[in-house]
């Protein structure tokens, strides 16, 4: 069970923190709820991901200004560092890579903004994929089954598993891709679910709640919290 070590973050709000929590960072989310104004909540729980605040106004016009920080074992990537461009073979989608192996990580993480009727492409050979919906809704087809994934839903596709993601309405998803590393004897299986359905992991004495989105056995070589 290799935990993802790197993460990506946005200006501080509760919705951001909730996201960080999912992605393996431990924060006292409930204590920080007060940081969000009502208006932000109306745009959805991940509004700060899909509609981020840009640089502070007094620094907005400074060329090259960024609050992003890159360290050996973590990175804080703020919206002004996100560069959106077409994703290879996806249609009607623009993507911003947040983490890539060029930054020494063992996975890729990107935001994909899918317009109405956009379609995904498959990952490369032997690459597993995990996706998480932060805005809108996507339809994931595996050939045998069709899944409607709304905000807070996720799916895991093992390496070389044929699937496609389509958005009937505009949607934003966060995608992790990684070269699968075999730890046990059994292959990982496809799965789709929603955060709410995942059991709470006991964390006695802590102020946060914790859920794991993938099974914790050796078929899966990483997890998302
Ligand atoms: C999306 O597809 C539907 C059904 O094919 C079509 O009616 C609609 O016009 C399309 N929307 C856009 C923006 O292309
Ligand atoms: C891992 O968990 C999945 C889902 O619960 C299950 O289908 C699979 O058989 C398990 N694999 C092993 C090696 O225990």
PDB file of N, CA, C and O in Angstrom, residues 129-186:
ATOM      1  N   UNK A 129      -5.527   4.228 -13.791  1.00  0.00           N
ATOM      2  CA  UNK A 129      -6.116   5.577 -13.720  1.00  0.00           C
ATOM      3  C   UNK A 129      -7.117   5.650 -12.570  1.00  0.00           C
ATOM      4  O   UNK A 129      -7.909   4.736 -12.370  1.00  0.00           O
ATOM      5  N   UNK A 130      -7.071   6.756 -11.856  1.00  0.00           N
ATOM      6  CA  UNK A 130      -8.068   7.032 -10.825  1.00  0.00           C
ATOM      7  C   UNK A 130      -8.654   8.392 -11.150  1.00  0.00           C
ATOM      8  O   UNK A 130      -7.912   9.342 -11.389  1.00  0.00           O
ATOM      9  N   UNK A 131      -9.964   8.509 -11.180  1.00  0.00           N
ATOM     10  CA  UNK A 131     -10.536   9.832 -11.431  1.00  0.00           C
ATOM     11  C   UNK A 131     -11.584  10.177 -10.388  1.00  0.00           C
ATOM     12  O   UNK A 131     -12.238   9.305  -9.816  1.00  0.00           O
ATOM     13  N   UNK A 132     -11.696  11.472 -10.151  1.00  0.00           N
ATOM     14  CA  UNK A 132     -12.570  11.985  -9.092  1.00  0.00           C
ATOM     15  C   UNK A 132     -13.326  13.185  -9.657  1.00  0.00           C
ATOM     16  O   UNK A 132     -12.711  14.087 -10.233  1.00  0.00           O
ATOM     17  N   UNK A 133     -14.635  13.198  -9.501  1.00  0.00           N
ATOM     18  CA  UNK A 133     -15.440  14.282 -10.084  1.00  0.00           C
ATOM     19  C   UNK A 133     -15.544  15.443  -9.089  1.00  0.00           C
ATOM     20  O   UNK A 133     -15.972  15.251  -7.952  1.00  0.00           O
ATOM     21  N   UNK A 134     -15.146  16.628  -9.514  1.00  0.00           N
ATOM     22  CA  UNK A 134     -15.258  17.802  -8.634  1.00  0.00           C
ATOM     23  C   UNK A 134     -16.350  18.771  -9.080  1.00  0.00           C
ATOM     24  O   UNK A 134     -16.759  19.652  -8.328  1.00  0.00           O
ATOM     25  N   UNK A 135     -16.837  18.616 -10.307  1.00  0.00           N
ATOM     26  CA  UNK A 135     -17.930  19.487 -10.766  1.00  0.00           C
ATOM     27  C   UNK A 135     -18.708  18.780 -11.876  1.00  0.00           C
ATOM     28  O   UNK A 135     -18.102  18.112 -12.720  1.00  0.00           O
ATOM     29  N   UNK A 136     -20.010  18.952 -11.877  1.00  0.00           N
ATOM     30  CA  UNK A 136     -20.829  18.392 -12.947  1.00  0.00           C
ATOM     31  C   UNK A 136     -21.019  16.899 -12.794  1.00  0.00           C
ATOM     32  O   UNK A 136     -21.084  16.376 -11.683  1.00  0.00           O
ATOM     33  N   UNK A 137     -21.079  16.227 -13.917  1.00  0.00           N
ATOM     34  CA  UNK A 137     -21.358  14.797 -13.907  1.00  0.00           C
ATOM     35  C   UNK A 137     -20.750  14.180 -15.158  1.00  0.00           C
ATOM     36  O   UNK A 137     -20.807  14.790 -16.220  1.00  0.00           O
ATOM     37  N   UNK A 138     -20.175  13.008 -15.035  1.00  0.00           N
ATOM     38  CA  UNK A 138     -19.660  12.305 -16.220  1.00  0.00           C
ATOM     39  C   UNK A 138     -20.278  10.918 -16.275  1.00  0.00           C
ATOM     40  O   UNK A 138     -20.753  10.388 -15.273  1.00  0.00           O
ATOM     41  N   UNK A 139     -20.265  10.353 -17.462  1.00  0.00           N
ATOM     42  CA  UNK A 139     -20.757   8.987 -17.651  1.00  0.00           C
ATOM     43  C   UNK A 139     -19.562   8.137 -18.041  1.00  0.00           C
ATOM     44  O   UNK A 139     -18.873   8.432 -19.027  1.00  0.00           O
ATOM     45  N   UNK A 140     -19.306   7.110 -17.269  1.00  0.00           N
ATOM     46  CA  UNK A 140     -18.170   6.239 -17.558  1.00  0.00           C
ATOM     47  C   UNK A 140     -18.705   4.914 -18.082  1.00  0.00           C
ATOM     48  O   UNK A 140     -19.542   4.279 -17.438  1.00  0.00           O
ATOM     49  N   UNK A 141     -18.236   4.515 -19.253  1.00  0.00           N
ATOM     50  CA  UNK A 141     -18.673   3.238 -19.833  1.00  0.00           C
ATOM     51  C   UNK A 141     -17.500   2.281 -19.875  1.00  0.00           C
ATOM     52  O   UNK A 141     -16.377   2.673 -20.226  1.00  0.00           O
ATOM     53  N   UNK A 142     -17.794   1.033 -19.531  1.00  0.00           N
ATOM     54  CA  UNK A 142     -16.729   0.026 -19.563  1.00  0.00           C
ATOM     55  C   UNK A 142     -16.982  -0.993 -20.673  1.00  0.00           C
ATOM     56  O   UNK A 142     -16.281  -1.971 -20.792  1.00  0.00           O
ATOM     57  N   UNK A 143     -18.016  -0.773 -21.461  1.00  0.00           N
ATOM     58  CA  UNK A 143     -18.408  -1.790 -22.436  1.00  0.00           C
ATOM     59  C   UNK A 143     -19.534  -2.614 -21.844  1.00  0.00           C
ATOM     60  O   UNK A 143     -20.629  -2.671 -22.385  1.00  0.00           O
ATOM     61  N   UNK A 144     -19.298  -3.208 -20.681  1.00  0.00           N
ATOM     62  CA  UNK A 144     -20.322  -4.029 -20.024  1.00  0.00           C
ATOM     63  C   UNK A 144     -21.266  -3.182 -19.185  1.00  0.00           C
ATOM     64  O   UNK A 144     -22.446  -3.488 -19.060  1.00  0.00           O
ATOM     65  N   UNK A 145     -20.747  -2.125 -18.587  1.00  0.00           N
ATOM     66  CA  UNK A 145     -21.538  -1.332 -17.648  1.00  0.00           C
ATOM     67  C   UNK A 145     -21.387   0.159 -17.912  1.00  0.00           C
ATOM     68  O   UNK A 145     -20.397   0.594 -18.494  1.00  0.00           O
ATOM     69  N   UNK A 146     -22.371   0.910 -17.418  1.00  0.00           N
ATOM     70  CA  UNK A 146     -22.327   2.365 -17.539  1.00  0.00           C
ATOM     71  C   UNK A 146     -22.534   2.962 -16.147  1.00  0.00           C
ATOM     72  O   UNK A 146     -23.440   2.549 -15.434  1.00  0.00           O
ATOM     73  N   UNK A 147     -21.681   3.890 -15.758  1.00  0.00           N
ATOM     74  CA  UNK A 147     -21.777   4.503 -14.435  1.00  0.00           C
ATOM     75  C   UNK A 147     -21.960   5.998 -14.578  1.00  0.00           C
ATOM     76  O   UNK A 147     -21.226   6.638 -15.342  1.00  0.00           O
ATOM     77  N   UNK A 148     -22.915   6.544 -13.841  1.00  0.00           N
ATOM     78  CA  UNK A 148     -23.074   7.995 -13.768  1.00  0.00           C
ATOM     79  C   UNK A 148     -22.288   8.467 -12.563  1.00  0.00           C
ATOM     80  O   UNK A 148     -22.570   8.045 -11.440  1.00  0.00           O
ATOM     81  N   UNK A 149     -21.308   9.305 -12.773  1.00  0.00           N
ATOM     82  CA  UNK A 149     -20.482   9.758 -11.656  1.00  0.00           C
ATOM     83  C   UNK A 149     -20.705  11.244 -11.440  1.00  0.00           C
ATOM     84  O   UNK A 149     -20.420  12.061 -12.315  1.00  0.00           O
ATOM     85  N   UNK A 150     -21.243  11.592 -10.264  1.00  0.00           N
ATOM     86  CA  UNK A 150     -21.459  13.003  -9.961  1.00  0.00           C
ATOM     87  C   UNK A 150     -20.387  13.479  -8.978  1.00  0.00           C
ATOM     88  O   UNK A 150     -19.476  12.721  -8.633  1.00  0.00           O
ATOM     89  N   UNK A 151     -20.512  14.703  -8.515  1.00  0.00           N
ATOM     90  CA  UNK A 151     -19.505  15.288  -7.621  1.00  0.00           C
ATOM     91  C   UNK A 151     -19.286  14.366  -6.412  1.00  0.00           C
ATOM     92  O   UNK A 151     -20.239  13.853  -5.837  1.00  0.00           O
ATOM     93  N   UNK A 152     -18.022  14.150  -6.085  1.00  0.00           N
ATOM     94  CA  UNK A 152     -17.617  13.293  -4.966  1.00  0.00           C
ATOM     95  C   UNK A 152     -17.610  11.812  -5.322  1.00  0.00           C
ATOM     96  O   UNK A 152     -17.432  10.973  -4.457  1.00  0.00           O
ATOM     97  N   UNK A 153     -17.852  11.510  -6.593  1.00  0.00           N
ATOM     98  CA  UNK A 153     -17.759  10.116  -7.034  1.00  0.00           C
ATOM     99  C   UNK A 153     -16.404   9.897  -7.682  1.00  0.00           C
ATOM    100  O   UNK A 153     -15.754  10.845  -8.127  1.00  0.00           O
ATOM    101  N   UNK A 154     -16.023   8.631  -7.762  1.00  0.00           N
ATOM    102  CA  UNK A 154     -14.703   8.321  -8.293  1.00  0.00           C
ATOM    103  C   UNK A 154     -14.745   6.991  -9.029  1.00  0.00           C
ATOM    104  O   UNK A 154     -15.714   6.229  -8.920  1.00  0.00           O
ATOM    105  N   UNK A 155     -13.716   6.722  -9.784  1.00  0.00           N
ATOM    106  CA  UNK A 155     -13.594   5.417 -10.440  1.00  0.00           C
ATOM    107  C   UNK A 155     -12.112   5.063 -10.536  1.00  0.00           C
ATOM    108  O   UNK A 155     -11.260   5.956 -10.619  1.00  0.00           O
ATOM    109  N   UNK A 156     -11.854   3.775 -10.499  1.00  0.00           N
ATOM    110  CA  UNK A 156     -10.496   3.280 -10.674  1.00  0.00           C
ATOM    111  C   UNK A 156     -10.492   2.314 -11.852  1.00  0.00           C
ATOM    112  O   UNK A 156     -11.315   1.388 -11.897  1.00  0.00           O
ATOM    113  N   UNK A 157      -9.607   2.543 -12.800  1.00  0.00           N
ATOM    114  CA  UNK A 157      -9.468   1.641 -13.940  1.00  0.00           C
ATOM    115  C   UNK A 157      -8.081   1.017 -13.883  1.00  0.00           C
ATOM    116  O   UNK A 157      -7.082   1.739 -13.911  1.00  0.00           O
ATOM    117  N   UNK A 158      -8.018  -0.312 -13.758  1.00  0.00           N
ATOM    118  CA  UNK A 158      -6.702  -0.957 -13.731  1.00  0.00           C
ATOM    119  C   UNK A 158      -5.990  -0.781 -15.070  1.00  0.00           C
ATOM    120  O   UNK A 158      -6.613  -0.364 -16.056  1.00  0.00           O
ATOM    121  N   UNK A 159      -4.704  -1.086 -15.137  1.00  0.00           N
ATOM    122  CA  UNK A 159      -3.966  -0.887 -16.385  1.00  0.00           C
ATOM    123  C   UNK A 159      -4.604  -1.671 -17.541  1.00  0.00           C
ATOM    124  O   UNK A 159      -5.075  -2.786 -17.333  1.00  0.00           O
ATOM    125  N   UNK A 160      -4.613  -1.081 -18.712  1.00  0.00           N
ATOM    126  CA  UNK A 160      -5.086  -1.711 -19.948  1.00  0.00           C
ATOM    127  C   UNK A 160      -6.579  -2.091 -19.899  1.00  0.00           C
ATOM    128  O   UNK A 160      -7.018  -3.001 -20.578  1.00  0.00           O
ATOM    129  N   UNK A 161      -7.336  -1.392 -19.055  1.00  0.00           N
ATOM    130  CA  UNK A 161      -8.774  -1.643 -18.936  1.00  0.00           C
ATOM    131  C   UNK A 161      -9.504  -0.645 -19.833  1.00  0.00           C
ATOM    132  O   UNK A 161      -9.403   0.568 -19.648  1.00  0.00           O
ATOM    133  N   UNK A 162     -10.236  -1.165 -20.803  1.00  0.00           N
ATOM    134  CA  UNK A 162     -10.933  -0.290 -21.760  1.00  0.00           C
ATOM    135  C   UNK A 162     -12.109   0.421 -21.092  1.00  0.00           C
ATOM    136  O   UNK A 162     -12.954  -0.224 -20.490  1.00  0.00           O
ATOM    137  N   UNK A 163     -12.126   1.728 -21.208  1.00  0.00           N
ATOM    138  CA  UNK A 163     -13.233   2.497 -20.648  1.00  0.00           C
ATOM    139  C   UNK A 163     -13.272   3.855 -21.340  1.00  0.00           C
ATOM    140  O   UNK A 163     -12.280   4.255 -21.959  1.00  0.00           O
ATOM    141  N   UNK A 164     -14.391   4.524 -21.247  1.00  0.00           N
ATOM    142  CA  UNK A 164     -14.424   5.890 -21.764  1.00  0.00           C
ATOM    143  C   UNK A 164     -15.273   6.760 -20.851  1.00  0.00           C
ATOM    144  O   UNK A 164     -16.203   6.294 -20.210  1.00  0.00           O
ATOM    145  N   UNK A 165     -14.899   8.018 -20.788  1.00  0.00           N
ATOM    146  CA  UNK A 165     -15.605   8.974 -19.947  1.00  0.00           C
ATOM    147  C   UNK A 165     -16.205  10.012 -20.870  1.00  0.00           C
ATOM    148  O   UNK A 165     -15.523  10.521 -21.765  1.00  0.00           O
ATOM    149  N   UNK A 166     -17.476  10.300 -20.665  1.00  0.00           N
ATOM    150  CA  UNK A 166     -18.168  11.271 -21.500  1.00  0.00           C
ATOM    151  C   UNK A 166     -18.894  12.249 -20.586  1.00  0.00           C
ATOM    152  O   UNK A 166     -19.341  11.868 -19.513  1.00  0.00           O
ATOM    153  N   UNK A 167     -18.983  13.483 -21.022  1.00  0.00           N
ATOM    154  CA  UNK A 167     -19.734  14.444 -20.206  1.00  0.00           C
ATOM    155  C   UNK A 167     -20.906  14.977 -21.009  1.00  0.00           C
ATOM    156  O   UNK A 167     -20.716  15.593 -22.051  1.00  0.00           O
ATOM    157  N   UNK A 168     -22.108  14.696 -20.546  1.00  0.00           N
ATOM    158  CA  UNK A 168     -23.297  15.228 -21.223  1.00  0.00           C
ATOM    159  C   UNK A 168     -23.496  16.688 -20.853  1.00  0.00           C
ATOM    160  O   UNK A 168     -24.064  17.466 -21.610  1.00  0.00           O
ATOM    161  N   UNK A 169     -23.036  17.048 -19.648  1.00  0.00           N
ATOM    162  CA  UNK A 169     -23.000  18.449 -19.238  1.00  0.00           C
ATOM    163  C   UNK A 169     -21.536  18.760 -18.932  1.00  0.00           C
ATOM    164  O   UNK A 169     -20.737  17.838 -18.798  1.00  0.00           O
ATOM    165  N   UNK A 170     -21.189  20.024 -18.812  1.00  0.00           N
ATOM    166  CA  UNK A 170     -19.781  20.307 -18.554  1.00  0.00           C
ATOM    167  C   UNK A 170     -19.396  19.785 -17.173  1.00  0.00           C
ATOM    168  O   UNK A 170     -20.200  19.791 -16.237  1.00  0.00           O
ATOM    169  N   UNK A 171     -18.179  19.311 -17.068  1.00  0.00           N
ATOM    170  CA  UNK A 171     -17.734  18.679 -15.826  1.00  0.00           C
ATOM    171  C   UNK A 171     -16.248  18.933 -15.631  1.00  0.00           C
ATOM    172  O   UNK A 171     -15.521  19.238 -16.584  1.00  0.00           O
ATOM    173  N   UNK A 172     -15.825  18.848 -14.384  1.00  0.00           N
ATOM    174  CA  UNK A 172     -14.396  18.938 -14.078  1.00  0.00           C
ATOM    175  C   UNK A 172     -14.016  17.699 -13.277  1.00  0.00           C
ATOM    176  O   UNK A 172     -14.681  17.356 -12.292  1.00  0.00           O
ATOM    177  N   UNK A 173     -12.993  17.019 -13.727  1.00  0.00           N
ATOM    178  CA  UNK A 173     -12.531  15.846 -12.985  1.00  0.00           C
ATOM    179  C   UNK A 173     -11.038  15.982 -12.698  1.00  0.00           C
ATOM    180  O   UNK A 173     -10.320  16.702 -13.397  1.00  0.00           O
ATOM    181  N   UNK A 174     -10.617  15.322 -11.640  1.00  0.00           N
ATOM    182  CA  UNK A 174      -9.197  15.270 -11.311  1.00  0.00           C
ATOM    183  C   UNK A 174      -8.754  13.849 -11.595  1.00  0.00           C
ATOM    184  O   UNK A 174      -9.433  12.889 -11.214  1.00  0.00           O
ATOM    185  N   UNK A 175      -7.641  13.714 -12.306  1.00  0.00           N
ATOM    186  CA  UNK A 175      -7.203  12.383 -12.744  1.00  0.00           C
ATOM    187  C   UNK A 175      -5.792  12.102 -12.236  1.00  0.00           C
ATOM    188  O   UNK A 175      -4.914  12.967 -12.309  1.00  0.00           O
ATOM    189  N   UNK A 176      -5.634  10.907 -11.707  1.00  0.00           N
ATOM    190  CA  UNK A 176      -4.305  10.423 -11.332  1.00  0.00           C
ATOM    191  C   UNK A 176      -3.972   9.260 -12.258  1.00  0.00           C
ATOM    192  O   UNK A 176      -4.821   8.391 -12.477  1.00  0.00           O
ATOM    193  N   UNK A 177      -2.760   9.225 -12.775  1.00  0.00           N
ATOM    194  CA  UNK A 177      -2.336   8.083 -13.581  1.00  0.00           C
ATOM    195  C   UNK A 177      -0.943   7.660 -13.138  1.00  0.00           C
ATOM    196  O   UNK A 177      -0.123   8.495 -12.769  1.00  0.00           O
ATOM    197  N   UNK A 178      -0.728   6.351 -13.221  1.00  0.00           N
ATOM    198  CA  UNK A 178       0.504   5.831 -12.649  1.00  0.00           C
ATOM    199  C   UNK A 178       0.824   4.489 -13.283  1.00  0.00           C
ATOM    200  O   UNK A 178      -0.091   3.735 -13.632  1.00  0.00           O
ATOM    201  N   UNK A 179       2.083   4.202 -13.460  1.00  0.00           N
ATOM    202  CA  UNK A 179       2.466   2.880 -13.963  1.00  0.00           C
ATOM    203  C   UNK A 179       2.227   1.868 -12.859  1.00  0.00           C
ATOM    204  O   UNK A 179       2.763   1.995 -11.771  1.00  0.00           O
ATOM    205  N   UNK A 180       1.394   0.876 -13.133  1.00  0.00           N
ATOM    206  CA  UNK A 180       1.031  -0.094 -12.102  1.00  0.00           C
ATOM    207  C   UNK A 180       2.242  -0.890 -11.645  1.00  0.00           C
ATOM    208  O   UNK A 180       3.056  -1.333 -12.460  1.00  0.00           O
ATOM    209  N   UNK A 181       2.350  -1.028 -10.339  1.00  0.00           N
ATOM    210  CA  UNK A 181       3.463  -1.774  -9.768  1.00  0.00           C
ATOM    211  C   UNK A 181       2.901  -2.962  -8.995  1.00  0.00           C
ATOM    212  O   UNK A 181       2.196  -2.786  -8.004  1.00  0.00           O
ATOM    213  N   UNK A 182       3.173  -4.157  -9.459  1.00  0.00           N
ATOM    214  CA  UNK A 182       2.580  -5.341  -8.841  1.00  0.00           C
ATOM    215  C   UNK A 182       3.161  -5.586  -7.451  1.00  0.00           C
ATOM    216  O   UNK A 182       4.364  -5.636  -7.272  1.00  0.00           O
ATOM    217  N   UNK A 183       2.272  -5.729  -6.467  1.00  0.00           N
ATOM    218  CA  UNK A 183       2.717  -5.981  -5.089  1.00  0.00           C
ATOM    219  C   UNK A 183       2.317  -7.392  -4.648  1.00  0.00           C
ATOM    220  O   UNK A 183       3.003  -8.016  -3.858  1.00  0.00           O
ATOM    221  N   UNK A 184       1.167  -7.861  -5.147  1.00  0.00           N
ATOM    222  CA  UNK A 184       0.690  -9.195  -4.764  1.00  0.00           C
ATOM    223  C   UNK A 184       0.518 -10.052  -6.001  1.00  0.00           C
ATOM    224  O   UNK A 184       1.104  -9.767  -7.050  1.00  0.00           O
ATOM    225  N   UNK A 185      -0.320 -11.087  -5.875  1.00  0.00           N
ATOM    226  CA  UNK A 185      -0.515 -11.988  -7.015  1.00  0.00           C
ATOM    227  C   UNK A 185      -1.782 -11.675  -7.787  1.00  0.00           C
ATOM    228  O   UNK A 185      -1.940 -12.107  -8.913  1.00  0.00           O
ATOM    229  N   UNK A 186      -2.684 -10.934  -7.134  1.00  0.00           N
ATOM    230  CA  UNK A 186      -3.979 -10.711  -7.767  1.00  0.00           C
ATOM    231  C   UNK A 186      -4.026  -9.367  -8.489  1.00  0.00           C
ATOM    232  O   UNK A 186      -3.513  -8.371  -7.985  1.00  0.00           O
TER     233      UNK A 186
END
